[in-house]
Amino acid sequence: MGSRSSHAARIPDVDSLRRETGFSQASLRRLYDRFQALDRTGKGYLSRLDLQQIRALAVNPLGDRIIDSFFPDGSLRLDFPGFVRVLAHFRPVDEEDEGNRDPKEPEPLNSRMNKLRFAFQLYDLDRDGKISRHEMLQALRLMVGVQVTEEQLESIADRTVQEADEDGDGAVSFLEFAKSLEKMNIEQKMSIRILK
């Protein structure tokens, strides 16, 4: 019994996590090491402050919103299973995953639809299932920064909502959001370097 297997045994529910997230045991081990390194005081959970140490999130204009998604329902503590469930949305899709999937199994967290759902909720701040012009504007403001005037931003927000809004209700539903991103390579856009 080497240190390798005892290390895996320390990860809570490693088998069910592997099934649920699609991460290999080796990946879960690396993520567990990363989780423990981020948990500098050994609390056994991560806080928002701990996640702000991740460089990829610190420099991402939507980093705070991504961090929010680790803490659903206003919780303040993130355990290891919660950590990997969110990260699973960013796991690249393996071609072989798709072919061998049992249709009775739930859709993998890293499927294109689930990646889109995750991205959608970064914009849909009030969780009403629609991205309003105001929410689009708030997101654009974060992403574009100061080099664009408020007027230009409003015009971009209006155009973005109009182009995606098929039923004319002035907001973007999840289906409209997914449809407007049909041709986008979500794989490339949704990857975060957590291990570096």
PDB file of C-alpha atoms in Angstrom, residues 11 17 25 29 61 83 109 118 127 174 177 186-187:
ATOM      1  CA  ILE A  11     -10.588  12.260  -0.809  1.00  0.00           C
ATOM      2  CA  LEU A  17     -17.246  12.144  -7.404  1.00  0.00           C
ATOM      3  CA  GLN A  25      -8.818   9.594 -10.100  1.00  0.00           C
ATOM      4  CA  ARG A  29      -5.996  13.803  -6.689  1.00  0.00           C
ATOM      5  CA  PRO A  61     -13.456  40.169 -15.626  1.00  0.00           C
ATOM      6  CA  PHE A  83     -15.282  22.640  -5.682  1.00  0.00           C
ATOM      7  CA  LEU A 109     -21.597  18.372 -16.076  1.00  0.00           C
ATOM      8  CA  PHE A 118     -23.235  27.707 -16.354  1.00  0.00           C
ATOM      9  CA  ARG A 127     -32.078  34.084 -11.540  1.00  0.00           C
ATOM     10  CA  PHE A 174     -31.684  30.282 -21.947  1.00  0.00           C
ATOM     11  CA  PHE A 177     -28.851  32.258 -25.399  1.00  0.00           C
ATOM     12  CA  ILE A 186     -17.646  26.838 -26.052  1.00  0.00           C
ATOM     13  CA  GLU A 187     -14.790  24.424 -25.345  1.00  0.00           C
TER      14      GLU A 187
END
